Short mmCIF file of N, CA and C in Angstrom, two decimals:
data_model
loop_
_atom_site.label_atom_id
_atom_site.label_comp_id
_atom_site.label_asym_id
_atom_site.label_seq_id
_atom_site.Cartn_x
_atom_site.Cartn_y
_atom_site.Cartn_z
N MET E 1 89.48 142.89 47.44
CA MET E 1 90.26 141.83 48.03
C MET E 1 90.29 141.93 49.55
N LYS E 2 90.39 143.16 50.06
CA LYS E 2 90.41 143.34 51.50
C LYS E 2 89.08 142.92 52.12
N LYS E 3 87.97 143.23 51.42
CA LYS E 3 86.65 142.89 51.93
C LYS E 3 86.51 141.38 52.08
N ARG E 4 86.99 140.63 51.10
CA ARG E 4 86.93 139.16 51.15
C ARG E 4 87.76 138.62 52.30
N SER E 5 88.93 139.20 52.53
CA SER E 5 89.81 138.78 53.62
C SER E 5 89.16 139.04 54.98
N VAL E 6 88.50 140.19 55.11
CA VAL E 6 87.82 140.53 56.36
C VAL E 6 86.66 139.57 56.59
N LEU E 7 85.88 139.29 55.55
CA LEU E 7 84.76 138.36 55.68
C LEU E 7 85.24 136.96 56.03
N THR E 8 86.34 136.53 55.44
CA THR E 8 86.91 135.22 55.76
C THR E 8 87.35 135.18 57.22
N SER E 9 87.98 136.24 57.69
CA SER E 9 88.41 136.31 59.09
C SER E 9 87.22 136.25 60.04
N ILE E 10 86.16 136.98 59.70
CA ILE E 10 84.95 136.96 60.52
C ILE E 10 84.35 135.57 60.53
N GLY E 11 84.29 134.94 59.36
CA GLY E 11 83.74 133.58 59.26
C GLY E 11 84.53 132.59 60.09
N LEU E 12 85.86 132.67 60.03
CA LEU E 12 86.70 131.78 60.81
C LEU E 12 86.54 132.05 62.31
N SER E 13 86.41 133.32 62.67
CA SER E 13 86.22 133.66 64.09
C SER E 13 84.92 133.08 64.62
N VAL E 14 83.85 133.19 63.83
CA VAL E 14 82.56 132.63 64.24
C VAL E 14 82.67 131.12 64.36
N LEU E 15 83.37 130.48 63.43
CA LEU E 15 83.56 129.03 63.47
C LEU E 15 84.33 128.62 64.72
N VAL E 16 85.39 129.32 65.04
CA VAL E 16 86.19 128.99 66.22
C VAL E 16 85.38 129.23 67.49
N LEU E 17 84.67 130.34 67.56
CA LEU E 17 83.90 130.65 68.75
C LEU E 17 82.73 129.69 68.96
N SER E 18 82.24 129.12 67.89
CA SER E 18 81.10 128.19 68.04
C SER E 18 81.55 126.76 68.29
N SER E 19 82.85 126.52 68.27
CA SER E 19 83.34 125.16 68.54
C SER E 19 83.29 124.91 70.05
N GLY E 20 83.47 123.65 70.43
CA GLY E 20 83.44 123.26 71.84
C GLY E 20 84.54 123.91 72.66
N ILE E 21 85.59 124.36 72.02
CA ILE E 21 86.71 124.97 72.74
C ILE E 21 86.26 126.24 73.45
N ALA E 22 85.47 127.04 72.79
CA ALA E 22 85.05 128.30 73.38
C ALA E 22 84.08 128.08 74.55
N TYR E 23 83.27 127.06 74.49
CA TYR E 23 82.27 126.85 75.52
C TYR E 23 82.76 125.93 76.63
N GLY E 24 83.89 125.28 76.45
CA GLY E 24 84.42 124.41 77.48
C GLY E 24 83.79 123.04 77.48
N GLN E 25 84.14 122.28 78.49
CA GLN E 25 83.66 120.91 78.63
C GLN E 25 82.46 120.86 79.56
N SER E 26 81.79 119.72 79.56
CA SER E 26 80.67 119.51 80.45
C SER E 26 81.01 118.40 81.44
N PHE E 27 80.68 118.61 82.72
CA PHE E 27 81.00 117.67 83.78
C PHE E 27 79.76 117.35 84.60
N ASP E 28 79.82 116.26 85.34
CA ASP E 28 78.76 115.95 86.30
C ASP E 28 78.85 116.93 87.47
N LEU E 29 80.08 117.19 87.90
CA LEU E 29 80.31 118.04 89.07
C LEU E 29 81.58 118.86 88.87
N ILE E 30 81.50 120.13 89.23
CA ILE E 30 82.70 120.97 89.29
C ILE E 30 82.79 121.50 90.72
N ILE E 31 83.97 121.32 91.31
CA ILE E 31 84.28 121.93 92.60
C ILE E 31 85.18 123.11 92.26
N LYS E 32 84.65 124.33 92.44
CA LYS E 32 85.41 125.51 92.02
C LYS E 32 86.02 126.24 93.22
N ASN E 33 87.08 126.98 92.93
CA ASN E 33 87.76 127.82 93.92
C ASN E 33 88.35 127.03 95.09
N ALA E 34 88.72 125.80 94.88
CA ALA E 34 89.24 124.95 95.96
C ALA E 34 90.71 125.24 96.21
N MET E 35 91.13 125.04 97.44
CA MET E 35 92.55 125.02 97.76
C MET E 35 92.96 123.55 97.71
N LEU E 36 93.70 123.17 96.67
CA LEU E 36 94.04 121.77 96.44
C LEU E 36 95.35 121.38 97.09
N LEU E 37 95.31 120.26 97.82
CA LEU E 37 96.51 119.61 98.34
C LEU E 37 96.62 118.29 97.60
N ASP E 38 97.77 118.04 96.99
CA ASP E 38 97.89 116.81 96.20
C ASP E 38 98.50 115.65 96.97
N GLY E 39 98.87 115.84 98.22
CA GLY E 39 99.41 114.75 99.02
C GLY E 39 100.91 114.58 98.92
N ARG E 40 101.58 115.45 98.19
CA ARG E 40 103.03 115.31 98.03
C ARG E 40 103.81 116.27 98.92
N GLY E 41 103.11 117.00 99.81
CA GLY E 41 103.80 117.87 100.75
C GLY E 41 103.96 119.30 100.31
N GLY E 42 103.52 119.64 99.11
CA GLY E 42 103.64 121.02 98.64
C GLY E 42 102.55 121.91 99.19
N LYS E 43 102.65 123.20 98.84
CA LYS E 43 101.65 124.17 99.28
C LYS E 43 100.35 123.95 98.51
N ALA E 44 99.25 124.36 99.13
CA ALA E 44 97.94 124.28 98.48
C ALA E 44 97.91 125.23 97.28
N VAL E 45 97.20 124.82 96.24
CA VAL E 45 97.06 125.59 95.01
C VAL E 45 95.58 125.82 94.76
N ARG E 46 95.19 127.05 94.42
CA ARG E 46 93.80 127.33 94.10
C ARG E 46 93.51 126.80 92.69
N ALA E 47 92.47 125.96 92.59
CA ALA E 47 92.10 125.38 91.29
C ALA E 47 90.68 124.85 91.36
N ASP E 48 90.15 124.49 90.20
CA ASP E 48 88.85 123.86 90.08
C ASP E 48 89.05 122.39 89.78
N VAL E 49 88.09 121.57 90.15
CA VAL E 49 88.17 120.12 89.93
C VAL E 49 86.92 119.69 89.17
N GLY E 50 87.12 119.02 88.04
CA GLY E 50 86.01 118.51 87.24
C GLY E 50 85.86 117.01 87.44
N ILE E 51 84.63 116.58 87.68
CA ILE E 51 84.37 115.16 87.96
C ILE E 51 83.31 114.65 86.98
N GLU E 52 83.62 113.51 86.36
CA GLU E 52 82.69 112.81 85.48
C GLU E 52 82.64 111.35 85.90
N SER E 53 81.44 110.82 86.05
CA SER E 53 81.25 109.41 86.41
C SER E 53 82.08 109.04 87.63
N ASP E 54 82.06 109.87 88.66
CA ASP E 54 82.76 109.63 89.93
C ASP E 54 84.28 109.60 89.81
N LYS E 55 84.82 110.16 88.74
CA LYS E 55 86.28 110.22 88.57
C LYS E 55 86.71 111.65 88.27
N ILE E 56 87.83 112.06 88.87
CA ILE E 56 88.39 113.37 88.57
C ILE E 56 88.97 113.31 87.16
N THR E 57 88.49 114.19 86.29
CA THR E 57 88.96 114.17 84.90
C THR E 57 89.66 115.46 84.48
N LYS E 58 89.56 116.49 85.32
CA LYS E 58 90.24 117.73 84.98
C LYS E 58 90.52 118.53 86.25
N ILE E 59 91.69 119.14 86.30
CA ILE E 59 92.06 120.04 87.39
C ILE E 59 92.65 121.29 86.75
N GLY E 60 92.19 122.45 87.18
CA GLY E 60 92.70 123.69 86.62
C GLY E 60 91.63 124.76 86.62
N ASP E 61 91.80 125.74 85.72
CA ASP E 61 90.81 126.81 85.57
C ASP E 61 89.67 126.29 84.72
N MET E 62 88.49 126.22 85.31
CA MET E 62 87.34 125.67 84.60
C MET E 62 86.24 126.71 84.45
N ALA E 63 86.62 127.99 84.34
CA ALA E 63 85.64 129.07 84.24
C ALA E 63 84.73 128.90 83.02
N ALA E 64 85.25 128.33 81.94
CA ALA E 64 84.45 128.17 80.72
C ALA E 64 83.67 126.85 80.71
N ASP E 65 83.90 126.00 81.70
CA ASP E 65 83.25 124.69 81.72
C ASP E 65 81.90 124.74 82.43
N LYS E 66 81.07 123.77 82.14
CA LYS E 66 79.73 123.68 82.73
C LYS E 66 79.60 122.36 83.48
N ALA E 67 78.63 122.30 84.41
CA ALA E 67 78.40 121.07 85.15
C ALA E 67 76.94 121.00 85.60
N GLN E 68 76.48 119.76 85.83
CA GLN E 68 75.14 119.57 86.37
C GLN E 68 75.06 120.13 87.79
N GLN E 69 76.17 120.01 88.53
CA GLN E 69 76.22 120.52 89.90
C GLN E 69 77.55 121.23 90.09
N VAL E 70 77.50 122.38 90.75
CA VAL E 70 78.71 123.15 91.03
C VAL E 70 78.77 123.40 92.54
N ILE E 71 79.92 123.10 93.12
CA ILE E 71 80.15 123.37 94.54
C ILE E 71 81.23 124.45 94.62
N ASP E 72 80.92 125.54 95.32
CA ASP E 72 81.91 126.58 95.53
C ASP E 72 82.67 126.25 96.81
N ALA E 73 83.94 125.87 96.66
CA ALA E 73 84.76 125.47 97.80
C ALA E 73 85.65 126.60 98.27
N ASN E 74 85.25 127.83 98.02
CA ASN E 74 86.04 128.98 98.43
C ASN E 74 86.33 128.92 99.93
N GLY E 75 87.61 128.98 100.29
CA GLY E 75 88.01 128.92 101.69
C GLY E 75 88.09 127.51 102.24
N LYS E 76 87.90 126.51 101.39
CA LYS E 76 87.94 125.11 101.85
C LYS E 76 89.06 124.36 101.11
N VAL E 77 89.50 123.27 101.71
CA VAL E 77 90.58 122.47 101.16
C VAL E 77 90.02 121.20 100.53
N VAL E 78 90.53 120.86 99.37
CA VAL E 78 90.22 119.59 98.73
C VAL E 78 91.52 118.79 98.71
N ALA E 79 91.46 117.56 99.23
CA ALA E 79 92.68 116.75 99.36
C ALA E 79 92.37 115.31 98.98
N PRO E 80 93.41 114.52 98.71
CA PRO E 80 93.19 113.09 98.46
C PRO E 80 92.64 112.44 99.72
N GLY E 81 92.05 111.27 99.58
CA GLY E 81 91.50 110.56 100.73
C GLY E 81 92.57 110.21 101.75
N PHE E 82 92.18 110.18 103.01
CA PHE E 82 93.10 109.87 104.08
C PHE E 82 93.04 108.38 104.41
N ILE E 83 94.14 107.84 104.91
CA ILE E 83 94.23 106.43 105.29
C ILE E 83 94.30 106.35 106.81
N ASP E 84 93.38 105.61 107.40
CA ASP E 84 93.37 105.39 108.85
C ASP E 84 94.10 104.07 109.11
N LEU E 85 95.34 104.16 109.58
CA LEU E 85 96.16 102.97 109.77
C LEU E 85 95.89 102.24 111.08
N HIS E 86 95.07 102.80 111.93
CA HIS E 86 94.76 102.11 113.18
C HIS E 86 93.26 102.23 113.44
N SER E 87 92.51 101.39 112.78
CA SER E 87 91.05 101.45 112.88
C SER E 87 90.52 100.17 113.50
N HIS E 88 89.43 100.31 114.22
CA HIS E 88 88.70 99.15 114.73
C HIS E 88 87.32 99.10 114.07
N ALA E 89 87.19 99.77 112.94
CA ALA E 89 85.90 99.89 112.27
C ALA E 89 85.38 98.55 111.75
N GLU E 90 86.27 97.58 111.55
CA GLU E 90 85.80 96.27 111.05
C GLU E 90 84.83 95.61 112.03
N ARG E 91 84.88 96.04 113.29
CA ARG E 91 83.97 95.49 114.30
C ARG E 91 82.53 95.95 114.09
N SER E 92 82.35 97.09 113.44
CA SER E 92 80.99 97.62 113.27
C SER E 92 80.48 97.53 111.83
N ILE E 93 81.22 96.83 110.98
CA ILE E 93 80.83 96.74 109.57
C ILE E 93 79.47 96.08 109.39
N ALA E 94 79.13 95.10 110.21
CA ALA E 94 77.84 94.42 110.07
C ALA E 94 76.68 95.39 110.27
N GLU E 95 76.81 96.30 111.23
CA GLU E 95 75.73 97.25 111.52
C GLU E 95 75.78 98.49 110.65
N LEU E 96 76.98 98.95 110.33
CA LEU E 96 77.16 100.20 109.58
C LEU E 96 78.15 100.00 108.43
N PRO E 97 77.79 99.24 107.41
CA PRO E 97 78.78 98.90 106.37
C PRO E 97 79.33 100.09 105.59
N ARG E 98 78.57 101.16 105.47
CA ARG E 98 79.07 102.29 104.70
C ARG E 98 80.08 103.12 105.49
N LEU E 99 80.08 102.97 106.81
CA LEU E 99 81.00 103.70 107.68
C LEU E 99 81.03 105.19 107.35
N ASP E 100 79.83 105.76 107.25
CA ASP E 100 79.69 107.18 106.87
C ASP E 100 80.50 108.10 107.77
N ASN E 101 80.61 107.78 109.06
CA ASN E 101 81.35 108.64 109.98
C ASN E 101 82.81 108.78 109.56
N LEU E 102 83.38 107.73 108.99
CA LEU E 102 84.77 107.81 108.53
C LEU E 102 84.86 108.53 107.19
N VAL E 103 83.98 108.18 106.27
CA VAL E 103 84.00 108.79 104.94
C VAL E 103 83.77 110.30 105.04
N GLN E 104 82.91 110.73 105.95
CA GLN E 104 82.65 112.16 106.12
C GLN E 104 83.87 112.91 106.66
N GLN E 105 84.82 112.20 107.24
CA GLN E 105 86.07 112.81 107.70
C GLN E 105 87.13 112.81 106.60
N GLY E 106 86.80 112.23 105.44
CA GLY E 106 87.76 112.16 104.34
C GLY E 106 88.57 110.88 104.34
N ILE E 107 88.23 109.93 105.20
CA ILE E 107 88.96 108.66 105.26
C ILE E 107 88.42 107.76 104.16
N THR E 108 89.32 107.34 103.26
CA THR E 108 88.90 106.49 102.14
C THR E 108 89.44 105.08 102.24
N THR E 109 90.39 104.84 103.15
CA THR E 109 90.95 103.50 103.35
C THR E 109 91.19 103.30 104.84
N ILE E 110 90.81 102.12 105.34
CA ILE E 110 91.06 101.79 106.75
C ILE E 110 91.86 100.50 106.83
N LEU E 111 92.70 100.41 107.85
CA LEU E 111 93.44 99.20 108.16
C LEU E 111 92.88 98.66 109.46
N GLY E 112 92.19 97.54 109.40
CA GLY E 112 91.58 96.94 110.57
C GLY E 112 92.39 95.76 111.07
N GLY E 113 91.93 95.18 112.17
CA GLY E 113 92.61 94.03 112.75
C GLY E 113 93.73 94.42 113.69
N ASN E 114 93.73 95.67 114.13
CA ASN E 114 94.77 96.14 115.04
C ASN E 114 94.54 95.64 116.45
N CYS E 115 95.55 95.75 117.27
CA CYS E 115 95.52 95.37 118.69
C CYS E 115 95.23 93.89 118.88
N GLY E 116 95.50 93.10 117.86
CA GLY E 116 95.37 91.65 117.99
C GLY E 116 93.97 91.11 117.79
N PHE E 117 93.04 91.95 117.38
CA PHE E 117 91.66 91.50 117.20
C PHE E 117 91.24 91.66 115.74
N SER E 118 90.62 90.62 115.20
CA SER E 118 90.12 90.67 113.82
C SER E 118 89.13 89.53 113.62
N PRO E 119 88.36 89.61 112.55
CA PRO E 119 87.56 88.43 112.20
C PRO E 119 88.50 87.28 111.88
N VAL E 120 88.12 86.08 112.23
CA VAL E 120 88.96 84.91 111.93
C VAL E 120 88.39 84.15 110.73
N ASP E 121 87.08 84.15 110.61
CA ASP E 121 86.44 83.50 109.46
C ASP E 121 86.37 84.52 108.32
N PHE E 122 87.49 84.63 107.58
CA PHE E 122 87.59 85.65 106.53
C PHE E 122 86.59 85.40 105.41
N LYS E 123 86.33 84.16 105.10
CA LYS E 123 85.37 83.86 104.03
C LYS E 123 84.00 84.45 104.37
N GLN E 124 83.55 84.25 105.59
CA GLN E 124 82.26 84.79 106.02
C GLN E 124 82.31 86.32 106.09
N PHE E 125 83.40 86.85 106.62
CA PHE E 125 83.53 88.30 106.76
C PHE E 125 83.46 89.00 105.41
N PHE E 126 84.24 88.50 104.44
CA PHE E 126 84.26 89.16 103.14
C PHE E 126 82.99 88.90 102.33
N ALA E 127 82.33 87.77 102.57
CA ALA E 127 81.03 87.53 101.93
C ALA E 127 80.03 88.59 102.43
N GLN E 128 80.11 88.91 103.70
CA GLN E 128 79.24 89.94 104.28
C GLN E 128 79.51 91.31 103.65
N THR E 129 80.79 91.64 103.43
CA THR E 129 81.11 92.93 102.83
C THR E 129 80.67 92.99 101.37
N GLU E 130 80.59 91.85 100.70
CA GLU E 130 80.09 91.81 99.32
C GLU E 130 78.59 92.09 99.29
N ARG E 131 77.85 91.60 100.28
CA ARG E 131 76.40 91.82 100.34
C ARG E 131 76.07 93.26 100.67
N SER E 132 76.86 93.88 101.50
CA SER E 132 76.65 95.27 101.91
C SER E 132 77.94 96.03 101.65
N PRO E 133 78.11 96.57 100.45
CA PRO E 133 79.39 97.21 100.11
C PRO E 133 79.81 98.28 101.11
N LEU E 134 81.11 98.31 101.36
CA LEU E 134 81.70 99.25 102.30
C LEU E 134 81.79 100.64 101.70
N GLY E 135 81.85 101.65 102.56
CA GLY E 135 82.12 103.00 102.12
C GLY E 135 83.60 103.15 101.77
N PRO E 136 84.50 102.96 102.74
CA PRO E 136 85.93 103.07 102.44
C PRO E 136 86.52 101.73 101.98
N ASN E 137 87.73 101.80 101.46
CA ASN E 137 88.49 100.58 101.16
C ASN E 137 88.92 99.96 102.48
N LEU E 138 89.14 98.65 102.47
CA LEU E 138 89.50 97.96 103.70
C LEU E 138 90.70 97.05 103.49
N ALA E 139 91.71 97.20 104.33
CA ALA E 139 92.81 96.25 104.45
C ALA E 139 92.69 95.66 105.84
N LEU E 140 93.01 94.39 105.99
CA LEU E 140 92.75 93.73 107.27
C LEU E 140 93.96 92.92 107.71
N LEU E 141 94.42 93.18 108.93
CA LEU E 141 95.45 92.37 109.56
C LEU E 141 94.79 91.16 110.22
N ILE E 142 95.54 90.10 110.40
CA ILE E 142 95.04 88.94 111.12
C ILE E 142 95.40 89.13 112.60
N GLY E 143 94.37 89.25 113.43
CA GLY E 143 94.59 89.53 114.85
C GLY E 143 95.09 88.30 115.59
N HIS E 144 96.27 88.41 116.21
CA HIS E 144 96.89 87.28 116.89
C HIS E 144 96.03 86.78 118.06
N ASN E 145 95.36 87.67 118.78
CA ASN E 145 94.52 87.23 119.90
C ASN E 145 93.40 86.30 119.42
N ASP E 146 92.77 86.67 118.33
CA ASP E 146 91.67 85.85 117.82
C ASP E 146 92.16 84.54 117.23
N VAL E 147 93.34 84.53 116.65
CA VAL E 147 93.91 83.28 116.13
C VAL E 147 94.22 82.33 117.29
N VAL E 148 94.82 82.87 118.36
CA VAL E 148 95.13 82.05 119.53
C VAL E 148 93.84 81.48 120.13
N LYS E 149 92.81 82.32 120.26
CA LYS E 149 91.53 81.84 120.80
C LYS E 149 90.96 80.73 119.94
N LEU E 150 91.03 80.90 118.62
CA LEU E 150 90.51 79.88 117.71
C LEU E 150 91.28 78.57 117.88
N LEU E 151 92.61 78.66 117.94
CA LEU E 151 93.42 77.45 118.12
C LEU E 151 93.13 76.80 119.47
N TRP E 152 92.98 77.62 120.48
CA TRP E 152 92.72 77.10 121.83
C TRP E 152 91.41 76.32 121.85
N VAL E 153 90.38 76.90 121.26
CA VAL E 153 89.08 76.24 121.23
C VAL E 153 89.14 74.96 120.41
N LYS E 154 89.79 75.01 119.27
CA LYS E 154 89.84 73.83 118.39
C LYS E 154 90.71 72.73 118.96
N ASN E 155 91.77 73.09 119.64
CA ASN E 155 92.73 72.09 120.12
C ASN E 155 92.66 71.85 121.61
N ASN E 156 91.98 72.73 122.31
CA ASN E 156 91.74 72.59 123.74
C ASN E 156 92.99 72.63 124.58
N ASP E 157 94.16 72.66 123.95
CA ASP E 157 95.37 72.74 124.73
C ASP E 157 96.46 73.35 123.86
N LEU E 158 96.64 74.66 123.94
CA LEU E 158 97.59 75.38 123.12
C LEU E 158 99.03 74.91 123.39
N LEU E 159 99.35 74.59 124.63
CA LEU E 159 100.71 74.13 124.97
C LEU E 159 101.06 72.85 124.23
N ALA E 160 100.11 71.94 124.13
CA ALA E 160 100.36 70.70 123.39
C ALA E 160 100.61 70.99 121.92
N LEU E 161 99.90 71.99 121.40
CA LEU E 161 100.07 72.35 120.00
C LEU E 161 101.46 72.96 119.75
N MET E 162 101.96 73.70 120.74
CA MET E 162 103.25 74.39 120.57
C MET E 162 104.43 73.47 120.81
N SER E 163 104.24 72.33 121.45
CA SER E 163 105.40 71.48 121.75
C SER E 163 105.64 70.45 120.66
#
């Protein structure tokens, strides 16, 4: 009876060890040994980040997991994307739509149209961004200087328009 119990235990152990649990998950990319900042103001935490199809799908100890590509981020910080609230990058979108210089700094969202300057023909501007997709997300203010210039040109007399 003891022999059968031991054999059953061995069989169950082999079954458990051969399941996906023992070998971990598979990812497109694992960033290991990162110091993670989650954006809530807490201290950095050492952890691994698993990415599948350009989305973070796991954070934690991923020693048992596998990936097509592994980046060792030892001594480096991994953080959420930064928001640039005062950008003039919308002026260079036609020439450099991916805005690699901003993305390489970790900026994932920009707010353009600051200092009173912005595109006024939004339909044309956004059609252009559809043809050449942007690197970061874009929010756009309506620049008062450009609106005034447009009204001035169209009406030739801003004072008459205001009275």
